[in-house]
Amino acid sequence: MIPVLDKKHIVLGVTGSIACYKALDLASKLTQGGALVDVVMTQSATRFVTPLAFGGITHQPVVIDLFDPQSELSVEHVALAERADLLVVAPATANSIAKMALGLADDPLTTTLLATMAPVIVAPAMDGHMYENAAVQENLKKLRDRGVTIVGPDEGYLASGKMGKGRLVETPELMGHIRAILGKDGDLAGSTIVVSAGGTQEPLDPARIITNQSSGKMGYALAEAARDRGARTVLVTAPTSLPDPVAVEVVRVQTALEMRDQVFKATANAQALVMAAAVADYRPRLASPQKLKKDSDSMTLELTRNPDILTETTGPIVKVGFAAESQDLAQNAREKMARKGLDLIVANDITDPESGFGSDSNKVLILGKNGQVEDLPLMPKEAVAHRVLDRVRDLMAAEKG
Ligand code: C5P
């Protein structure tokens, strides 16, 4: 379940493009996330994918005919439009985009689009030359000017066999936009939250680095959760294999020193800093400009201490640290919280296989500076992120008041 999607009514408009198959995946991810998905298909879309396929995924009737006596639209043709929290047209063909721009209402989808007050996302999918056509570009501009969010299209392989711009964006990107729009008035709206993630890399020479096992998953989950709750979110991230979260300001860094500079910059206008990054405590004193040669049997590396970013961040800001410990979890975490001047510390035992590096779940203690302790069971990192942000929200409110 994804909290921002839970029980939200989403109308998924599917129009006649070969990319319809991707809309099945989107319908599935939305439904799994807890959304109630009403699929409205154009006649040509039903030639590519059957309504049965969508109905099987969403467990809701699929609307294809304006005059179908079984359809809710025939009872009250604006019913779907009224209960929708969001409308997503994916894939959107040149034809359906033109109808939207003109305000036509000759099928269930365009009727619903005209009747709704909810936000609308349109994800175009078409041949590259069609997309570039002035008529399509003008229509998209019209929609954008009316407040519609246009997502994509991507560049790449097209159904014609050619390369070009016209591919429907992938599901994760659409999910990101949907979550950001649904969450924009959430309980963190109006605040800026800076999150750090990943393991910093400290170069030894042009080929080698010193780094650690952090996957970045906890930090990315925090950034997505903050975005889903309406915060302006800045993610300062060391290299990871994770895709950039949508609607989050991503700042890429490599070393601890770069991370410090970017965290300082971002926190100048922020109300909270959540440091989930695994920052290297030491860096090689000198990074060799040339690749080091193996010309002796042993070598000694001289390391210099990195600055502590959390300690050095000052100002009226809620500071949250993470403590990965292998012994005396709570006591070590509490000492760290005091030493670094933190409001909150999230501690996990790295010897516990359930809380290991790279896993999708985590088992943590959340300790507050006033002595409160929350001992959370094993849960997905997304759920941990929300529990941390609940506390951050309360701390930010206390700081304000
Ligand atoms: O002292 P330790 O590295 O265990 O503290 C972990 C916490 O401090 C994490 O939140 C980490 O992001 C942060 N940290 C920091 N600057 C460092 C090292 C760690 O802000 N140089």
mmCIF file with all atom_site columns, N, CA, C and O in Angstrom, residues 49-83:
data_model
loop_
_atom_site.group_PDB
_atom_site.id
_atom_site.type_symbol
_atom_site.label_atom_id
_atom_site.label_alt_id
_atom_site.label_comp_id
_atom_site.label_asym_id
_atom_site.label_entity_id
_atom_site.label_seq_id
_atom_site.pdbx_PDB_ins_code
_atom_site.Cartn_x
_atom_site.Cartn_y
_atom_site.Cartn_z
_atom_site.occupancy
_atom_site.B_iso_or_equiv
_atom_site.pdbx_formal_charge
_atom_site.auth_seq_id
_atom_site.auth_comp_id
_atom_site.auth_asym_id
_atom_site.auth_atom_id
_atom_site.pdbx_PDB_model_num
ATOM 1   N N  . VAL A 1 49 ? -6.133  -3.666 -26.469 1.00 0.00 ? 49 VAL A N  1
ATOM 2   C CA . VAL A 1 49 ? -6.194  -4.433 -25.219 1.00 0.00 ? 49 VAL A CA 1
ATOM 3   C C  . VAL A 1 49 ? -7.667  -4.557 -24.842 1.00 0.00 ? 49 VAL A C  1
ATOM 4   O O  . VAL A 1 49 ? -8.421  -3.591 -25.007 1.00 0.00 ? 49 VAL A O  1
ATOM 5   N N  . THR A 1 50 ? -8.071  -5.695 -24.321 1.00 0.00 ? 50 THR A N  1
ATOM 6   C CA . THR A 1 50 ? -9.505  -5.845 -24.028 1.00 0.00 ? 50 THR A CA 1
ATOM 7   C C  . THR A 1 50 ? -9.874  -5.187 -22.698 1.00 0.00 ? 50 THR A C  1
ATOM 8   O O  . THR A 1 50 ? -9.061  -5.163 -21.765 1.00 0.00 ? 50 THR A O  1
ATOM 9   N N  . PRO A 1 51 ? -11.115 -4.703 -22.616 1.00 0.00 ? 51 PRO A N  1
ATOM 10  C CA . PRO A 1 51 ? -11.598 -4.167 -21.330 1.00 0.00 ? 51 PRO A CA 1
ATOM 11  C C  . PRO A 1 51 ? -11.498 -5.215 -20.225 1.00 0.00 ? 51 PRO A C  1
ATOM 12  O O  . PRO A 1 51 ? -11.246 -4.879 -19.065 1.00 0.00 ? 51 PRO A O  1
ATOM 13  N N  . LEU A 1 52 ? -11.660 -6.481 -20.612 1.00 0.00 ? 52 LEU A N  1
ATOM 14  C CA . LEU A 1 52 ? -11.567 -7.570 -19.635 1.00 0.00 ? 52 LEU A CA 1
ATOM 15  C C  . LEU A 1 52 ? -10.235 -7.550 -18.895 1.00 0.00 ? 52 LEU A C  1
ATOM 16  O O  . LEU A 1 52 ? -10.174 -7.786 -17.677 1.00 0.00 ? 52 LEU A O  1
ATOM 17  N N  . ALA A 1 53 ? -9.165  -7.255 -19.631 1.00 0.00 ? 53 ALA A N  1
ATOM 18  C CA . ALA A 1 53 ? -7.833  -7.234 -19.008 1.00 0.00 ? 53 ALA A CA 1
ATOM 19  C C  . ALA A 1 53 ? -7.768  -6.146 -17.938 1.00 0.00 ? 53 ALA A C  1
ATOM 20  O O  . ALA A 1 53 ? -7.274  -6.371 -16.824 1.00 0.00 ? 53 ALA A O  1
ATOM 21  N N  . PHE A 1 54 ? -8.287  -4.959 -18.255 1.00 0.00 ? 54 PHE A N  1
ATOM 22  C CA . PHE A 1 54 ? -8.267  -3.878 -17.264 1.00 0.00 ? 54 PHE A CA 1
ATOM 23  C C  . PHE A 1 54 ? -9.178  -4.203 -16.083 1.00 0.00 ? 54 PHE A C  1
ATOM 24  O O  . PHE A 1 54 ? -8.818  -3.985 -14.928 1.00 0.00 ? 54 PHE A O  1
ATOM 25  N N  . GLY A 1 55 ? -10.376 -4.734 -16.401 1.00 0.00 ? 55 GLY A N  1
ATOM 26  C CA . GLY A 1 55 ? -11.318 -5.071 -15.329 1.00 0.00 ? 55 GLY A CA 1
ATOM 27  C C  . GLY A 1 55 ? -10.745 -6.108 -14.382 1.00 0.00 ? 55 GLY A C  1
ATOM 28  O O  . GLY A 1 55 ? -10.934 -6.036 -13.164 1.00 0.00 ? 55 GLY A O  1
ATOM 29  N N  . GLY A 1 56 ? -10.015 -7.069 -14.946 1.00 0.00 ? 56 GLY A N  1
ATOM 30  C CA . GLY A 1 56 ? -9.400  -8.103 -14.123 1.00 0.00 ? 56 GLY A CA 1
ATOM 31  C C  . GLY A 1 56 ? -8.373  -7.530 -13.166 1.00 0.00 ? 56 GLY A C  1
ATOM 32  O O  . GLY A 1 56 ? -8.184  -8.031 -12.063 1.00 0.00 ? 56 GLY A O  1
ATOM 33  N N  . ILE A 1 57 ? -7.724  -6.473 -13.586 1.00 0.00 ? 57 ILE A N  1
ATOM 34  C CA . ILE A 1 57 ? -6.683  -5.860 -12.754 1.00 0.00 ? 57 ILE A CA 1
ATOM 35  C C  . ILE A 1 57 ? -7.284  -4.917 -11.711 1.00 0.00 ? 57 ILE A C  1
ATOM 36  O O  . ILE A 1 57 ? -6.883  -4.901 -10.554 1.00 0.00 ? 57 ILE A O  1
ATOM 37  N N  . THR A 1 58 ? -8.286  -4.125 -12.136 1.00 0.00 ? 58 THR A N  1
ATOM 38  C CA . THR A 1 58 ? -8.788  -3.075 -11.239 1.00 0.00 ? 58 THR A CA 1
ATOM 39  C C  . THR A 1 58 ? -9.965  -3.538 -10.382 1.00 0.00 ? 58 THR A C  1
ATOM 40  O O  . THR A 1 58 ? -10.339 -2.865 -9.428  1.00 0.00 ? 58 THR A O  1
ATOM 41  N N  . HIS A 1 59 ? -10.577 -4.675 -10.742 1.00 0.00 ? 59 HIS A N  1
ATOM 42  C CA . HIS A 1 59 ? -11.779 -5.180 -10.066 1.00 0.00 ? 59 HIS A CA 1
ATOM 43  C C  . HIS A 1 59 ? -12.926 -4.160 -10.104 1.00 0.00 ? 59 HIS A C  1
ATOM 44  O O  . HIS A 1 59 ? -13.745 -4.083 -9.190  1.00 0.00 ? 59 HIS A O  1
ATOM 45  N N  . GLN A 1 60 ? -12.938 -3.338 -11.128 1.00 0.00 ? 60 GLN A N  1
ATOM 46  C CA . GLN A 1 60 ? -14.013 -2.347 -11.313 1.00 0.00 ? 60 GLN A CA 1
ATOM 47  C C  . GLN A 1 60 ? -14.509 -2.482 -12.742 1.00 0.00 ? 60 GLN A C  1
ATOM 48  O O  . GLN A 1 60 ? -13.726 -2.855 -13.623 1.00 0.00 ? 60 GLN A O  1
ATOM 49  N N  . PRO A 1 61 ? -15.767 -2.102 -13.003 1.00 0.00 ? 61 PRO A N  1
ATOM 50  C CA . PRO A 1 61 ? -16.223 -2.136 -14.394 1.00 0.00 ? 61 PRO A CA 1
ATOM 51  C C  . PRO A 1 61 ? -15.434 -1.147 -15.244 1.00 0.00 ? 61 PRO A C  1
ATOM 52  O O  . PRO A 1 61 ? -15.039 -0.081 -14.758 1.00 0.00 ? 61 PRO A O  1
ATOM 53  N N  . VAL A 1 62 ? -15.193 -1.515 -16.474 1.00 0.00 ? 62 VAL A N  1
ATOM 54  C CA . VAL A 1 62 ? -14.457 -0.642 -17.391 1.00 0.00 ? 62 VAL A CA 1
ATOM 55  C C  . VAL A 1 62 ? -15.469 0.058  -18.288 1.00 0.00 ? 62 VAL A C  1
ATOM 56  O O  . VAL A 1 62 ? -16.401 -0.581 -18.801 1.00 0.00 ? 62 VAL A O  1
ATOM 57  N N  . VAL A 1 63 ? -15.315 1.356  -18.438 1.00 0.00 ? 63 VAL A N  1
ATOM 58  C CA . VAL A 1 63 ? -16.289 2.131  -19.218 1.00 0.00 ? 63 VAL A CA 1
ATOM 59  C C  . VAL A 1 63 ? -15.801 2.256  -20.653 1.00 0.00 ? 63 VAL A C  1
ATOM 60  O O  . VAL A 1 63 ? -14.675 2.720  -20.895 1.00 0.00 ? 63 VAL A O  1
ATOM 61  N N  . ILE A 1 64 ? -16.644 1.840  -21.604 1.00 0.00 ? 64 ILE A N  1
ATOM 62  C CA . ILE A 1 64 ? -16.254 1.974  -23.014 1.00 0.00 ? 64 ILE A CA 1
ATOM 63  C C  . ILE A 1 64 ? -17.334 2.627  -23.867 1.00 0.00 ? 64 ILE A C  1
ATOM 64  O O  . ILE A 1 64 ? -17.091 3.011  -24.987 1.00 0.00 ? 64 ILE A O  1
ATOM 65  N N  . ASP A 1 65 ? -18.541 2.728  -23.313 1.00 0.00 ? 65 ASP A N  1
ATOM 66  C CA . ASP A 1 65 ? -19.649 3.185  -24.143 1.00 0.00 ? 65 ASP A CA 1
ATOM 67  C C  . ASP A 1 65 ? -20.475 4.199  -23.362 1.00 0.00 ? 65 ASP A C  1
ATOM 68  O O  . ASP A 1 65 ? -20.951 3.920  -22.258 1.00 0.00 ? 65 ASP A O  1
ATOM 69  N N  . LEU A 1 66 ? -20.657 5.367  -23.967 1.00 0.00 ? 66 LEU A N  1
ATOM 70  C CA . LEU A 1 66 ? -21.408 6.446  -23.319 1.00 0.00 ? 66 LEU A CA 1
ATOM 71  C C  . LEU A 1 66 ? -22.873 6.054  -23.079 1.00 0.00 ? 66 LEU A C  1
ATOM 72  O O  . LEU A 1 66 ? -23.517 6.540  -22.168 1.00 0.00 ? 66 LEU A O  1
ATOM 73  N N  . PHE A 1 67 ? -23.367 5.147  -23.928 1.00 0.00 ? 67 PHE A N  1
ATOM 74  C CA . PHE A 1 67 ? -24.791 4.808  -23.843 1.00 0.00 ? 67 PHE A CA 1
ATOM 75  C C  . PHE A 1 67 ? -25.038 3.407  -23.291 1.00 0.00 ? 67 PHE A C  1
ATOM 76  O O  . PHE A 1 67 ? -26.111 2.855  -23.446 1.00 0.00 ? 67 PHE A O  1
ATOM 77  N N  . ASP A 1 68 ? -23.991 2.841  -22.657 1.00 0.00 ? 68 ASP A N  1
ATOM 78  C CA . ASP A 1 68 ? -24.122 1.504  -22.079 1.00 0.00 ? 68 ASP A CA 1
ATOM 79  C C  . ASP A 1 68 ? -25.016 1.591  -20.837 1.00 0.00 ? 68 ASP A C  1
ATOM 80  O O  . ASP A 1 68 ? -24.684 2.291  -19.879 1.00 0.00 ? 68 ASP A O  1
ATOM 81  N N  . PRO A 1 69 ? -26.167 0.870  -20.824 1.00 0.00 ? 69 PRO A N  1
ATOM 82  C CA . PRO A 1 69 ? -27.068 0.987  -19.670 1.00 0.00 ? 69 PRO A CA 1
ATOM 83  C C  . PRO A 1 69 ? -26.433 0.483  -18.373 1.00 0.00 ? 69 PRO A C  1
ATOM 84  O O  . PRO A 1 69 ? -26.844 0.864  -17.284 1.00 0.00 ? 69 PRO A O  1
ATOM 85  N N  . GLN A 1 70 ? -25.385 -0.375 -18.484 1.00 0.00 ? 70 GLN A N  1
ATOM 86  C CA . GLN A 1 70 ? -24.716 -0.878 -17.280 1.00 0.00 ? 70 GLN A CA 1
ATOM 87  C C  . GLN A 1 70 ? -23.750 0.159  -16.686 1.00 0.00 ? 70 GLN A C  1
ATOM 88  O O  . GLN A 1 70 ? -23.346 0.057  -15.542 1.00 0.00 ? 70 GLN A O  1
ATOM 89  N N  . SER A 1 71 ? -23.352 1.102  -17.516 1.00 0.00 ? 71 SER A N  1
ATOM 90  C CA . SER A 1 71 ? -22.297 2.005  -17.087 1.00 0.00 ? 71 SER A CA 1
ATOM 91  C C  . SER A 1 71 ? -22.833 3.091  -16.163 1.00 0.00 ? 71 SER A C  1
ATOM 92  O O  . SER A 1 71 ? -23.941 3.575  -16.327 1.00 0.00 ? 71 SER A O  1
ATOM 93  N N  . GLU A 1 72 ? -21.993 3.492  -15.213 1.00 0.00 ? 72 GLU A N  1
ATOM 94  C CA . GLU A 1 72 ? -22.372 4.582  -14.314 1.00 0.00 ? 72 GLU A CA 1
ATOM 95  C C  . GLU A 1 72 ? -22.571 5.870  -15.074 1.00 0.00 ? 72 GLU A C  1
ATOM 96  O O  . GLU A 1 72 ? -23.308 6.751  -14.675 1.00 0.00 ? 72 GLU A O  1
ATOM 97  N N  . LEU A 1 73 ? -21.856 5.996  -16.199 1.00 0.00 ? 73 LEU A N  1
ATOM 98  C CA . LEU A 1 73 ? -21.951 7.228  -16.972 1.00 0.00 ? 73 LEU A CA 1
ATOM 99  C C  . LEU A 1 73 ? -23.343 7.428  -17.528 1.00 0.00 ? 73 LEU A C  1
ATOM 100 O O  . LEU A 1 73 ? -23.793 8.543  -17.728 1.00 0.00 ? 73 LEU A O  1
ATOM 101 N N  . SER A 1 74 ? -24.059 6.308  -17.801 1.00 0.00 ? 74 SER A N  1
ATOM 102 C CA . SER A 1 74 ? -25.378 6.465  -18.378 1.00 0.00 ? 74 SER A CA 1
ATOM 103 C C  . SER A 1 74 ? -26.378 6.913  -17.311 1.00 0.00 ? 74 SER A C  1
ATOM 104 O O  . SER A 1 74 ? -27.335 7.587  -17.600 1.00 0.00 ? 74 SER A O  1
ATOM 105 N N  . VAL A 1 75 ? -26.117 6.533  -16.072 1.00 0.00 ? 75 VAL A N  1
ATOM 106 C CA . VAL A 1 75 ? -26.993 6.967  -14.989 1.00 0.00 ? 75 VAL A CA 1
ATOM 107 C C  . VAL A 1 75 ? -26.770 8.471  -14.753 1.00 0.00 ? 75 VAL A C  1
ATOM 108 O O  . VAL A 1 75 ? -27.689 9.267  -14.732 1.00 0.00 ? 75 VAL A O  1
ATOM 109 N N  . GLU A 1 76 ? -25.542 8.783  -14.583 1.00 0.00 ? 76 GLU A N  1
ATOM 110 C CA . GLU A 1 76 ? -25.222 10.196 -14.351 1.00 0.00 ? 76 GLU A CA 1
ATOM 111 C C  . GLU A 1 76 ? -23.894 10.408 -15.045 1.00 0.00 ? 76 GLU A C  1
ATOM 112 O O  . GLU A 1 76 ? -22.848 9.969  -14.557 1.00 0.00 ? 76 GLU A O  1
ATOM 113 N N  . HIS A 1 77 ? -23.906 11.057 -16.179 1.00 0.00 ? 77 HIS A N  1
ATOM 114 C CA . HIS A 1 77 ? -22.718 10.991 -17.023 1.00 0.00 ? 77 HIS A CA 1
ATOM 115 C C  . HIS A 1 77 ? -21.526 11.728 -16.443 1.00 0.00 ? 77 HIS A C  1
ATOM 116 O O  . HIS A 1 77 ? -20.448 11.702 -16.984 1.00 0.00 ? 77 HIS A O  1
ATOM 117 N N  . VAL A 1 78 ? -21.722 12.382 -15.321 1.00 0.00 ? 78 VAL A N  1
ATOM 118 C CA . VAL A 1 78 ? -20.570 13.044 -14.717 1.00 0.00 ? 78 VAL A CA 1
ATOM 119 C C  . VAL A 1 78 ? -20.127 12.351 -13.423 1.00 0.00 ? 78 VAL A C  1
ATOM 120 O O  . VAL A 1 78 ? -19.272 12.864 -12.714 1.00 0.00 ? 78 VAL A O  1
ATOM 121 N N  . ALA A 1 79 ? -20.703 11.180 -13.161 1.00 0.00 ? 79 ALA A N  1
ATOM 122 C CA . ALA A 1 79 ? -20.408 10.526 -11.877 1.00 0.00 ? 79 ALA A CA 1
ATOM 123 C C  . ALA A 1 79 ? -18.915 10.270 -11.685 1.00 0.00 ? 79 ALA A C  1
ATOM 124 O O  . ALA A 1 79 ? -18.352 10.606 -10.638 1.00 0.00 ? 79 ALA A O  1
ATOM 125 N N  . LEU A 1 80 ? -18.294 9.708  -12.693 1.00 0.00 ? 80 LEU A N  1
ATOM 126 C CA . LEU A 1 80 ? -16.856 9.419  -12.575 1.00 0.00 ? 80 LEU A CA 1
ATOM 127 C C  . LEU A 1 80 ? -16.065 10.700 -12.409 1.00 0.00 ? 80 LEU A C  1
ATOM 128 O O  . LEU A 1 80 ? -15.139 10.782 -11.597 1.00 0.00 ? 80 LEU A O  1
ATOM 129 N N  . ALA A 1 81 ? -16.441 11.694 -13.213 1.00 0.00 ? 81 ALA A N  1
ATOM 130 C CA . ALA A 1 81 ? -15.720 12.976 -13.182 1.00 0.00 ? 81 ALA A CA 1
ATOM 131 C C  . ALA A 1 81 ? -15.788 13.591 -11.800 1.00 0.00 ? 81 ALA A C  1
ATOM 132 O O  . ALA A 1 81 ? -14.826 14.187 -11.311 1.00 0.00 ? 81 ALA A O  1
ATOM 133 N N  . GLU A 1 82 ? -16.930 13.438 -11.163 1.00 0.00 ? 82 GLU A N  1
ATOM 134 C CA . GLU A 1 82 ? -17.119 14.087 -9.865  1.00 0.00 ? 82 GLU A CA 1
ATOM 135 C C  . GLU A 1 82 ? -16.386 13.377 -8.741  1.00 0.00 ? 82 GLU A C  1
ATOM 136 O O  . GLU A 1 82 ? -15.885 14.017 -7.829  1.00 0.00 ? 82 GLU A O  1
ATOM 137 N N  . ARG A 1 83 ? -16.350 12.056 -8.806  1.00 0.00 ? 83 ARG A N  1
ATOM 138 C CA . ARG A 1 83 ? -15.709 11.392 -7.675  1.00 0.00 ? 83 ARG A CA 1
ATOM 139 C C  . ARG A 1 83 ? -14.194 11.243 -7.850  1.00 0.00 ? 83 ARG A C  1
ATOM 140 O O  . ARG A 1 83 ? -13.498 10.867 -6.918  1.00 0.00 ? 83 ARG A O  1
#
